[in-house]
PDB file of C-alpha atoms (C1' of nucleotides) in Angstrom:
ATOM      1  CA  UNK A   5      -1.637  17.798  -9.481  1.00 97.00           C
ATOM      2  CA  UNK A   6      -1.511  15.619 -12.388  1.00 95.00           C
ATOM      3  CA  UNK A   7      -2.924  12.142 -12.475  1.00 97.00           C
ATOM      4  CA  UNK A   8      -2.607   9.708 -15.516  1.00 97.00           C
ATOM      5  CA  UNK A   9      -6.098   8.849 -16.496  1.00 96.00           C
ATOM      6  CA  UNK A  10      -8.085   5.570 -14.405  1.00 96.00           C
ATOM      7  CA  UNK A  11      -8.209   2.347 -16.501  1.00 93.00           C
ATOM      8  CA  UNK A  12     -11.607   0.884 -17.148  1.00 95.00           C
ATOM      9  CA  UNK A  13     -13.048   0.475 -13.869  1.00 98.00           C
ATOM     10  CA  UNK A  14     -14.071  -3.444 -12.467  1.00 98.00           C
ATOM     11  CA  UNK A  15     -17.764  -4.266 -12.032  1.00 97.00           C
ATOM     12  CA  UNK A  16     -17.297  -7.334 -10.346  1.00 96.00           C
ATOM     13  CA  UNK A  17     -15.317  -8.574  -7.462  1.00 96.00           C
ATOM     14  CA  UNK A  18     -13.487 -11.270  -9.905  1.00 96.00           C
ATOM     15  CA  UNK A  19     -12.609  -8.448 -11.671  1.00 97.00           C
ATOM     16  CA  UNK A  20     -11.484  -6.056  -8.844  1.00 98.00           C
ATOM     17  CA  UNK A  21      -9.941  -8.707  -7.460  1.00 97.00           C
ATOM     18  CA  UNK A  22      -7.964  -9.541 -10.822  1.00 97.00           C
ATOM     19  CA  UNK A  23      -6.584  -4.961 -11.051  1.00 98.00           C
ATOM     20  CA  UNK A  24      -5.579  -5.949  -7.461  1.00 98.00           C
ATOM     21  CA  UNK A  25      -2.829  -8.982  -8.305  1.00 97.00           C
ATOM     22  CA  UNK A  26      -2.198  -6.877 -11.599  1.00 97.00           C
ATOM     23  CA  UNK A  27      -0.673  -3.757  -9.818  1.00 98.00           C
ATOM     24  CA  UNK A  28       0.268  -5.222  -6.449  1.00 97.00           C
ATOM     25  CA  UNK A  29       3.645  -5.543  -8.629  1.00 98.00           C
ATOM     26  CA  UNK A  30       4.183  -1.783  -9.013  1.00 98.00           C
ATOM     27  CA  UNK A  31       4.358  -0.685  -5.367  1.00 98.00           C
ATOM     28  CA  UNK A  32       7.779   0.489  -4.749  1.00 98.00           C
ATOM     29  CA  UNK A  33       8.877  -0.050  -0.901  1.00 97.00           C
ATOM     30  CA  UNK A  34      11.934   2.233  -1.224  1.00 92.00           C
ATOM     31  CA  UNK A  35      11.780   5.488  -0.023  1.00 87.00           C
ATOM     32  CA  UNK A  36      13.614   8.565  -0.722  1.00 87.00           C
ATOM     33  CA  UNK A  37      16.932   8.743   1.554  1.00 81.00           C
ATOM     34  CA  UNK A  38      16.328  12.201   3.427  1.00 85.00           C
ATOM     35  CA  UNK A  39      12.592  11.895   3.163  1.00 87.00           C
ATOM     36  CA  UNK A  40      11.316  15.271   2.748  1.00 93.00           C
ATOM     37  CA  UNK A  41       7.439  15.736   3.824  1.00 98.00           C
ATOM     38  CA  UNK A  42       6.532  19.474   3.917  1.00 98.00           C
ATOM     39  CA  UNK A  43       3.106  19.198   2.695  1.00 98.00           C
ATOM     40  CA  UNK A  44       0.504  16.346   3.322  1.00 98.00           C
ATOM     41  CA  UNK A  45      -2.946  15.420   1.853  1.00 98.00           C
ATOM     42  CA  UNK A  46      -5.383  13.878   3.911  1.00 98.00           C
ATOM     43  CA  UNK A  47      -8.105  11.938   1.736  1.00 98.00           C
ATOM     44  CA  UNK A  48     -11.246  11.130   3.121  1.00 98.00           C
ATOM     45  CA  UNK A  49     -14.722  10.230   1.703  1.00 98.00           C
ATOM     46  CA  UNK A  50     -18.749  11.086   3.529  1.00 97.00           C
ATOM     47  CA  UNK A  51     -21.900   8.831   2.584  1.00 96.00           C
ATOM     48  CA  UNK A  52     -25.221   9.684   2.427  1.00 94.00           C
ATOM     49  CA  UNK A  53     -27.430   7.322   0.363  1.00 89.00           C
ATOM     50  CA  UNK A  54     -26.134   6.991  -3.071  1.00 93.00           C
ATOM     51  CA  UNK A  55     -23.820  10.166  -3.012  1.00 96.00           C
ATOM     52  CA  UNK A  56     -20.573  10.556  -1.823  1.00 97.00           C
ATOM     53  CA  UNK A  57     -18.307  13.363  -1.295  1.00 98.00           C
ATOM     54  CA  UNK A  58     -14.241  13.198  -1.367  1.00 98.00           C
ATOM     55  CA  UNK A  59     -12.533  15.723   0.184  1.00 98.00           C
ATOM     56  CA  UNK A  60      -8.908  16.249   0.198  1.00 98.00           C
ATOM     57  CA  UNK A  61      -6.941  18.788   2.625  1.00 98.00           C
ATOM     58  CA  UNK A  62      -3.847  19.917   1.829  1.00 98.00           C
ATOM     59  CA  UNK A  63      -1.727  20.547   5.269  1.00 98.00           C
ATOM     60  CA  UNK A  64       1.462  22.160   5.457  1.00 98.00           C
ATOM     61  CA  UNK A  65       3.616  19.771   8.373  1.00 98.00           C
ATOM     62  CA  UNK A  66       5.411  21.972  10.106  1.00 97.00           C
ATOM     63  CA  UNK A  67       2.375  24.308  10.753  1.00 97.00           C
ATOM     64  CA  UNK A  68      -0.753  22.204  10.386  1.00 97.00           C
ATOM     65  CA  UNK A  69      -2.210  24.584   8.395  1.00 97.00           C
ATOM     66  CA  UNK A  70      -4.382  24.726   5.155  1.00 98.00           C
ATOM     67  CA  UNK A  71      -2.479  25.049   2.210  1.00 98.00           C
ATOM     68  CA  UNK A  72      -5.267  24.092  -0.258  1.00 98.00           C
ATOM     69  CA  UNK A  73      -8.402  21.890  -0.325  1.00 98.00           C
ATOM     70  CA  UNK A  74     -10.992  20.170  -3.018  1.00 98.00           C
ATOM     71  CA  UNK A  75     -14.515  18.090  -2.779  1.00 98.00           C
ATOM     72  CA  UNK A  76     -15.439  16.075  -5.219  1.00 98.00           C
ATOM     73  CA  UNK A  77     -19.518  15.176  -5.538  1.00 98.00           C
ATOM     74  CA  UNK A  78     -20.088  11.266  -6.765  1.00 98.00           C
ATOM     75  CA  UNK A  79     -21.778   8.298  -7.034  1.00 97.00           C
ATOM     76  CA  UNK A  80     -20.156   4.984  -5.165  1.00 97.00           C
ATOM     77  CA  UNK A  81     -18.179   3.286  -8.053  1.00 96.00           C
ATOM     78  CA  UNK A  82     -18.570  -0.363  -6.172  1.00 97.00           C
ATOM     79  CA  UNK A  83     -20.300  -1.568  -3.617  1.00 95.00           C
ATOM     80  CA  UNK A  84     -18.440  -2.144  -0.307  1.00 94.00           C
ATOM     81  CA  UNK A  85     -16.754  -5.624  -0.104  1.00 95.00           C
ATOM     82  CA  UNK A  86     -13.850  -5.713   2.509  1.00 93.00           C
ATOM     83  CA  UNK A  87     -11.066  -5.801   0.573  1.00 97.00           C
ATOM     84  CA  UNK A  88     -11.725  -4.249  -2.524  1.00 97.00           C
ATOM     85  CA  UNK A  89     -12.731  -0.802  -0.631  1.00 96.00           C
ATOM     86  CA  UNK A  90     -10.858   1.375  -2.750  1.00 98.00           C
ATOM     87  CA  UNK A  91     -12.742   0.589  -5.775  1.00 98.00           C
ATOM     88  CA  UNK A  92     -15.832   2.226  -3.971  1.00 97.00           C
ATOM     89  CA  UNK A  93     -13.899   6.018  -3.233  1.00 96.00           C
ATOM     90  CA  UNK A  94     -10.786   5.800  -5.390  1.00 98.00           C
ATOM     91  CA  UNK A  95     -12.119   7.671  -8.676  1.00 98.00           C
ATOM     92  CA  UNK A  96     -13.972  10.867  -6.701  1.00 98.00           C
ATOM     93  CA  UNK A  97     -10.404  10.753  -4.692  1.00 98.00           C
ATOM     94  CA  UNK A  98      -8.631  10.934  -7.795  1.00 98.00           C
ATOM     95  CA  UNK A  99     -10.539  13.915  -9.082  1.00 98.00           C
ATOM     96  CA  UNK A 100      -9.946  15.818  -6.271  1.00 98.00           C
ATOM     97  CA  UNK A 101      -6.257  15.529  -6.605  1.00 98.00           C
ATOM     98  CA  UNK A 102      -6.421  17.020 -10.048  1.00 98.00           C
ATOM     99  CA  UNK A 103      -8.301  19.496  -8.947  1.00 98.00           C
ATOM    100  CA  UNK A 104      -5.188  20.497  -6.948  1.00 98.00           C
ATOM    101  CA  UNK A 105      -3.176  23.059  -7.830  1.00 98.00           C
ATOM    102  CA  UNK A 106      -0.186  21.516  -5.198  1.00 98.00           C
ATOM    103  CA  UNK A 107       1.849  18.177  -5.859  1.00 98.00           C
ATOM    104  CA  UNK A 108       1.915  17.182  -1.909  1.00 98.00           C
ATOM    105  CA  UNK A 109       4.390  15.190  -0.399  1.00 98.00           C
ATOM    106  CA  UNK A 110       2.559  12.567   1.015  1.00 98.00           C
ATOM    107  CA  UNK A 111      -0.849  11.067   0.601  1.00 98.00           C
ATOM    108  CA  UNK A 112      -2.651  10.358   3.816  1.00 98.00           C
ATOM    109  CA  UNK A 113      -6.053   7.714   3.459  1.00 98.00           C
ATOM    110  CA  UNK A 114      -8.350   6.560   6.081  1.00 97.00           C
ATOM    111  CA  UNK A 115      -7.632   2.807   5.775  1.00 97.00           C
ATOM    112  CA  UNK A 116      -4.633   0.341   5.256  1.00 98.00           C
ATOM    113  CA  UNK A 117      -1.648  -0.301   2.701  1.00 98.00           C
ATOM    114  CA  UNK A 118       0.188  -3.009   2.915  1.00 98.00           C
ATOM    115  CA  UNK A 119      -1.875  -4.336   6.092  1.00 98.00           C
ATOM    116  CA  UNK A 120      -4.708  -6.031   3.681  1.00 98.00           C
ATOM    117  CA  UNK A 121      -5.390  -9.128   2.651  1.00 97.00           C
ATOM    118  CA  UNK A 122      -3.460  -8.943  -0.449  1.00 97.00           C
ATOM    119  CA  UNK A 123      -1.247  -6.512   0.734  1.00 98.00           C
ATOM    120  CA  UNK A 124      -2.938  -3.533  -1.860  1.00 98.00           C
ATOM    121  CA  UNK A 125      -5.122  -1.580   0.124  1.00 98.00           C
ATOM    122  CA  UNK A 126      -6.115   1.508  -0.575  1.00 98.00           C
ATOM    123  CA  UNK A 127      -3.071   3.691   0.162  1.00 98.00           C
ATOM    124  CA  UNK A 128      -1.316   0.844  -2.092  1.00 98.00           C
ATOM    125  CA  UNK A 129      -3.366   1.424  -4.984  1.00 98.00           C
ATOM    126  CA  UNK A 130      -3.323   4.843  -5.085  1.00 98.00           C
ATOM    127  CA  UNK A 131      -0.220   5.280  -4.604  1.00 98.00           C
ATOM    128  CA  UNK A 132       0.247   3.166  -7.209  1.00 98.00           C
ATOM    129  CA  UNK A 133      -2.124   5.169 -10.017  1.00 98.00           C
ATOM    130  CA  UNK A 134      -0.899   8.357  -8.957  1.00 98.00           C
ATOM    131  CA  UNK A 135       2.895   7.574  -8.780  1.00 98.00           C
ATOM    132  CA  UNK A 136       3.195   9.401  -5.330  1.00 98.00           C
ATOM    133  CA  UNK A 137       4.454   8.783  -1.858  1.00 98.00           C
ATOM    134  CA  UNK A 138       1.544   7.429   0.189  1.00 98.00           C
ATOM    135  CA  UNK A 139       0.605   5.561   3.484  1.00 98.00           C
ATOM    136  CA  UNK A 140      -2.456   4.337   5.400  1.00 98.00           C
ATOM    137  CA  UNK A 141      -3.778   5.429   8.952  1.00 98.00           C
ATOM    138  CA  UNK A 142      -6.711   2.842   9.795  1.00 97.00           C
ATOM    139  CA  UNK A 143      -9.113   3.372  12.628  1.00 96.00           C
ATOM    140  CA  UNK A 144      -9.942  -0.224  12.731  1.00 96.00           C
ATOM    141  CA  UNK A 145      -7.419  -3.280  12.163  1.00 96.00           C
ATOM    142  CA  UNK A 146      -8.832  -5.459   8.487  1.00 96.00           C
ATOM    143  CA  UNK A 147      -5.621  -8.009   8.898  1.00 97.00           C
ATOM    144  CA  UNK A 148      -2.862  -8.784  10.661  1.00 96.00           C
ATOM    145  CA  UNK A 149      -2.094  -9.429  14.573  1.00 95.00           C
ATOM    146  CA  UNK A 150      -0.210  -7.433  17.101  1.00 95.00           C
ATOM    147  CA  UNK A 151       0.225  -6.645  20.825  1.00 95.00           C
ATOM    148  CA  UNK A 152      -0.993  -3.823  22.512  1.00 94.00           C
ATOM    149  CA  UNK A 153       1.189  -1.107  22.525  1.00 95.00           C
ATOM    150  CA  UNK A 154       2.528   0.586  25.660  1.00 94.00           C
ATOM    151  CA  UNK A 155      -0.034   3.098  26.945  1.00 91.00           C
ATOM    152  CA  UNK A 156       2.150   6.381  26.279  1.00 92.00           C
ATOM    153  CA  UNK A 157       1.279   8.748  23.018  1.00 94.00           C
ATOM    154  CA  UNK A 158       4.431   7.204  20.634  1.00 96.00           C
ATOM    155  CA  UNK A 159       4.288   3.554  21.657  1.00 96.00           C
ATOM    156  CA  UNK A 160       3.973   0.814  19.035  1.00 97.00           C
ATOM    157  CA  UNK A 161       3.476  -2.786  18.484  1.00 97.00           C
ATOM    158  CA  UNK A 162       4.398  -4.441  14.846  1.00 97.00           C
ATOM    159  CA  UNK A 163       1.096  -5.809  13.256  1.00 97.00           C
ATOM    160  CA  UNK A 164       2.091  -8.805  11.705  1.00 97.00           C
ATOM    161  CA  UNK A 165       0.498 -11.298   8.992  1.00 96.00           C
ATOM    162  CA  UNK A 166       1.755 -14.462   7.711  1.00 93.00           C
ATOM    163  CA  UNK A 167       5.475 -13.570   9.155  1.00 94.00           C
ATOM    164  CA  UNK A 168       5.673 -10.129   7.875  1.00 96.00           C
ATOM    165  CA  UNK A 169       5.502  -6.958   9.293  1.00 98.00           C
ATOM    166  CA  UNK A 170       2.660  -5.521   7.479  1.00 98.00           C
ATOM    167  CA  UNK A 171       2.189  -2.144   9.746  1.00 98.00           C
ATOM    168  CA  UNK A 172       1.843  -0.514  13.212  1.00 98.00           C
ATOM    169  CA  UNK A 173      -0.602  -0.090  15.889  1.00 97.00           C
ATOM    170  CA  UNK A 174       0.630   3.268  16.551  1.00 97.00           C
ATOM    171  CA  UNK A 175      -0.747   4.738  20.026  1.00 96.00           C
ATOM    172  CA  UNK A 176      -1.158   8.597  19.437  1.00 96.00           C
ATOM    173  CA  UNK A 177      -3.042   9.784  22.082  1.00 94.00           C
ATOM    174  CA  UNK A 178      -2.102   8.679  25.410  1.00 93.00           C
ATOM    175  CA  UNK A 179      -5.055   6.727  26.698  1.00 89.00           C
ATOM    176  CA  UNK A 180      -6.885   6.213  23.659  1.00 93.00           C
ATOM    177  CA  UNK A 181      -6.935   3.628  21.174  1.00 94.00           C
ATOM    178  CA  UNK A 182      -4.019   2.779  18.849  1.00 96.00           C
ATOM    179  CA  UNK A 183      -4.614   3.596  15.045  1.00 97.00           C
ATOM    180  CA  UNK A 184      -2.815   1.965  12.275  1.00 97.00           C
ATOM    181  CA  UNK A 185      -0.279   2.967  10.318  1.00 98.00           C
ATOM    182  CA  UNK A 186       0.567   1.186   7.007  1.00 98.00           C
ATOM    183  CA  UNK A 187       2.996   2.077   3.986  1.00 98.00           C
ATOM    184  CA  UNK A 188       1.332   2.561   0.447  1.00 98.00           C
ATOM    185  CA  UNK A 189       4.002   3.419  -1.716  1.00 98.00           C
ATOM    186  CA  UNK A 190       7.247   4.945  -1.989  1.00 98.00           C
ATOM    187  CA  UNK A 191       7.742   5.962   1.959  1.00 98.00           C
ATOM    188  CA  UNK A 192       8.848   3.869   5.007  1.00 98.00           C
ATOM    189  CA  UNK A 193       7.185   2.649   7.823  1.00 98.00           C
ATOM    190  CA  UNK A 194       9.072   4.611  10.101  1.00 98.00           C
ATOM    191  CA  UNK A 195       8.474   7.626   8.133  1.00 98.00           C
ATOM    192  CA  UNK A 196       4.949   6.635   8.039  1.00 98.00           C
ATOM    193  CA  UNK A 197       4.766   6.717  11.766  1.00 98.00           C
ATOM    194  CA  UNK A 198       6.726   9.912  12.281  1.00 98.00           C
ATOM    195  CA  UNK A 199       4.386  11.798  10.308  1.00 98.00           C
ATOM    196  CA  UNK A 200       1.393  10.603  11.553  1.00 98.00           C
ATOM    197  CA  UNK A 201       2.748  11.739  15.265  1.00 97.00           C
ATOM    198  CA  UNK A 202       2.988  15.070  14.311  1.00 97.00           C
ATOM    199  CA  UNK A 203      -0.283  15.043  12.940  1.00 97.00           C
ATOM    200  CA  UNK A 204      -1.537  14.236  16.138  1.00 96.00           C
ATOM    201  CA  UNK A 205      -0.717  16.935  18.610  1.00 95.00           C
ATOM    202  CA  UNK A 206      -4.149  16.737  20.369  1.00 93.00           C
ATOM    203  CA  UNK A 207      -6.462  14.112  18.914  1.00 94.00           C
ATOM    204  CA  UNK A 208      -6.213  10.195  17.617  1.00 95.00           C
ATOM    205  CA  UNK A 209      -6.584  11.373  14.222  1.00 96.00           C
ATOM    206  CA  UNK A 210      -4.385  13.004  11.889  1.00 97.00           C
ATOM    207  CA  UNK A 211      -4.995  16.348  11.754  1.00 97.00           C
ATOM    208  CA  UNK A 212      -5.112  16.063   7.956  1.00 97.00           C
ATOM    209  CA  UNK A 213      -7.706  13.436   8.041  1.00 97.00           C
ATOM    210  CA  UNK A 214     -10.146  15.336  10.854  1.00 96.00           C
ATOM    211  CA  UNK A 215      -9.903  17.816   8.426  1.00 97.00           C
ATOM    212  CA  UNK A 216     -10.910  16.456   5.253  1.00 97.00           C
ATOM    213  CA  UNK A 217     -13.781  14.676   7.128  1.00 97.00           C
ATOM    214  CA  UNK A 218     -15.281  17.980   8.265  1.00 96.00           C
ATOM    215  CA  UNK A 219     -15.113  19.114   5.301  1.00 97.00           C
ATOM    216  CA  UNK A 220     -16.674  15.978   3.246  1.00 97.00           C
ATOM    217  CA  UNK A 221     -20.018  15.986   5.143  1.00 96.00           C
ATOM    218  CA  UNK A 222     -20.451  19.332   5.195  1.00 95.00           C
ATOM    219  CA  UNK A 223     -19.924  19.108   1.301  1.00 96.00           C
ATOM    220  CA  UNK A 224     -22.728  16.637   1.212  1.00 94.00           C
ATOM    221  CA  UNK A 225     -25.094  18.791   3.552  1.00 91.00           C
ATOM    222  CA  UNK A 226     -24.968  21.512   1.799  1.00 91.00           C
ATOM    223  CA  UNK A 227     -25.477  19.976  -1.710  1.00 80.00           C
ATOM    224  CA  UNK A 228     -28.635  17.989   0.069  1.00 82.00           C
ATOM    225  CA  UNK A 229     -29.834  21.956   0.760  1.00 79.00           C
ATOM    226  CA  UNK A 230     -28.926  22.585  -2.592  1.00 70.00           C
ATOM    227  CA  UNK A 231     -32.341  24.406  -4.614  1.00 71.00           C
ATOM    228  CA  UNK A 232     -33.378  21.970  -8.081  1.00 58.00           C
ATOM    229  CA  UNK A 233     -31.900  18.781  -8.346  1.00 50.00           C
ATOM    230  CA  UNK A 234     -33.237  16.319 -11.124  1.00 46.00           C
ATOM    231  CA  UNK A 235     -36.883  16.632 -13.163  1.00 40.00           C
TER     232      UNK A 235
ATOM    233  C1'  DG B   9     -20.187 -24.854  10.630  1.00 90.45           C
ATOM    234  C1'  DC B  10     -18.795 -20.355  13.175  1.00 90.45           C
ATOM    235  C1'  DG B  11     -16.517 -15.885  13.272  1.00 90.45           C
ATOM    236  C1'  DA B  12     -13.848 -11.871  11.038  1.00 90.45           C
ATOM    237  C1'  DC B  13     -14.361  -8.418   7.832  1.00 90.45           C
ATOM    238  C1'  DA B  14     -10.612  -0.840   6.137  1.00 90.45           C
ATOM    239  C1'  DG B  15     -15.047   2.700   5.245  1.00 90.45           C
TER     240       DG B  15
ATOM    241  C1'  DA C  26     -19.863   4.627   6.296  1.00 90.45           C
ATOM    242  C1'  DT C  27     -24.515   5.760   8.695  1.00 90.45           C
ATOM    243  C1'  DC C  28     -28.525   5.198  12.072  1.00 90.45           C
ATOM    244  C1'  DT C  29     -28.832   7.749  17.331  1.00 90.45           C
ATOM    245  C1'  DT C  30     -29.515   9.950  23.696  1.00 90.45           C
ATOM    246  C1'  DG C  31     -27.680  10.184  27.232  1.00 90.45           C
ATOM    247  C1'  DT C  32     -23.708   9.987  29.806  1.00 90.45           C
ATOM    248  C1'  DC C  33     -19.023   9.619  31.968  1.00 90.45           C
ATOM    249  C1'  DG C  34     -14.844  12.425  32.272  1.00 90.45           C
ATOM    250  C1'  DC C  35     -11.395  16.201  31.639  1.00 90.45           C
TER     251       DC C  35
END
DNA sequence: GCGACAG
DNA sequence: ATCTTGTCGC
């Protein structure tokens, strides 16, 4: 997949903070009228120390199965400031997109969009640098309030911030915690949410994100095992 | 001043 | 995110 090449990247909040008001502009809340989602990406990132590993899985919707998948071994490009968390994964998770041979559908992150404090989270921003449809599926609320939602696998509750709908607390799993669901770029919320269903047949998770998680720390273990290393 | 705070 | 044992429940 082809990604335009990453600006000069902030060392400072102030300056994090500064990209974040600068491309908050260039989201783009519309979203194509039969929204077509065949394939989907699920983008997630394992720590150990100071190395990180991105992994991205490539899922094809209908079947839930692998279409393609890339790791990416790093360093932490920021330190972790709630907030400005996508400046810590964001350029290991773009090299593993152009290490894809696919263009998919829809990126899926593990964290918020629009449900941030300046509404740019990560899903926002890259969405944003790679000019592609993409949404957020949190664990964890970082803004916003909202109601529980009903306890049946579908319900959903608006989380709301300053008057605005900013996402869902999606319940996906009967009986389990809600996650939530926020739009990045270029899809709708209820799009957002409909995809994220189907990637949960059986667990809380998307099935998309479970996988790239697996496949992130096992990238790190096995490059820990890994013979030499530096002099 | 005291919490809250994606991963 | 990661550090960690047992334990309650399907």
């Amino acid at each position: 997949m082809d990604v335009p090449d990453l600006p000069p990247w902030p060392a400072t909040v102030r300056e994090a903070e500064a990209v974040q008001d600068r491309l908050r502009s260039r989201i783009d809340l519309a979203c194509p009228d039969p929204p077509s989602v065949r394939t989907v990406a699920g983008l997630d990132v394992a720590y150990a120390e100071d190395r990180l590993a991105a992994a991205i899985v490539v899922l094809d919707l209908d079947r839930l199965d692998v279409v393609e998948e890339t790791v990416v071994l790093d360093r932490p490009s920021f330190p972790y400031v709630p907030g400005l968390f996508a400046f810590r994964e964001l350029p290991a998770l773009i090299e593993g997109l152009r290490r894809l041979s696919v263009t998919p559908d829809l990126l899926i992150c593990d964290g918020h969009g629009l449900a941030h404090p300046k509404r740019f989270g990560l899903a926002c921003h890259l969405g944003v640098l790679t000019g592609r449809p993409a949404i957020g599926v949190g664990k964890t609320r970082l803004v916003g309030a909202y109601d529980e939602p009903g306890a049946d696998r579908g319900s959903w509750s608006s989380v709301t911030e300053d008057g605005e709908v900013v996402g869902r607390a999606l319940r996906t799993q009967t009986g389990v915690r809600p996650v939530f669901v926020s739009v990045g770029h270029r899809v709708d919320l209820d799009t957002a949410c409909a995809v994220t269903l189907r990637l949960t047949p059986r667990y809380r998770l998307p099935e998309s994100t479970r996988r790239a998680d697996r496949l992130s720390r096992r990238a790190l273990a096995s490059d820990r095992a890994r013979p030499g290393g530096a002099p």
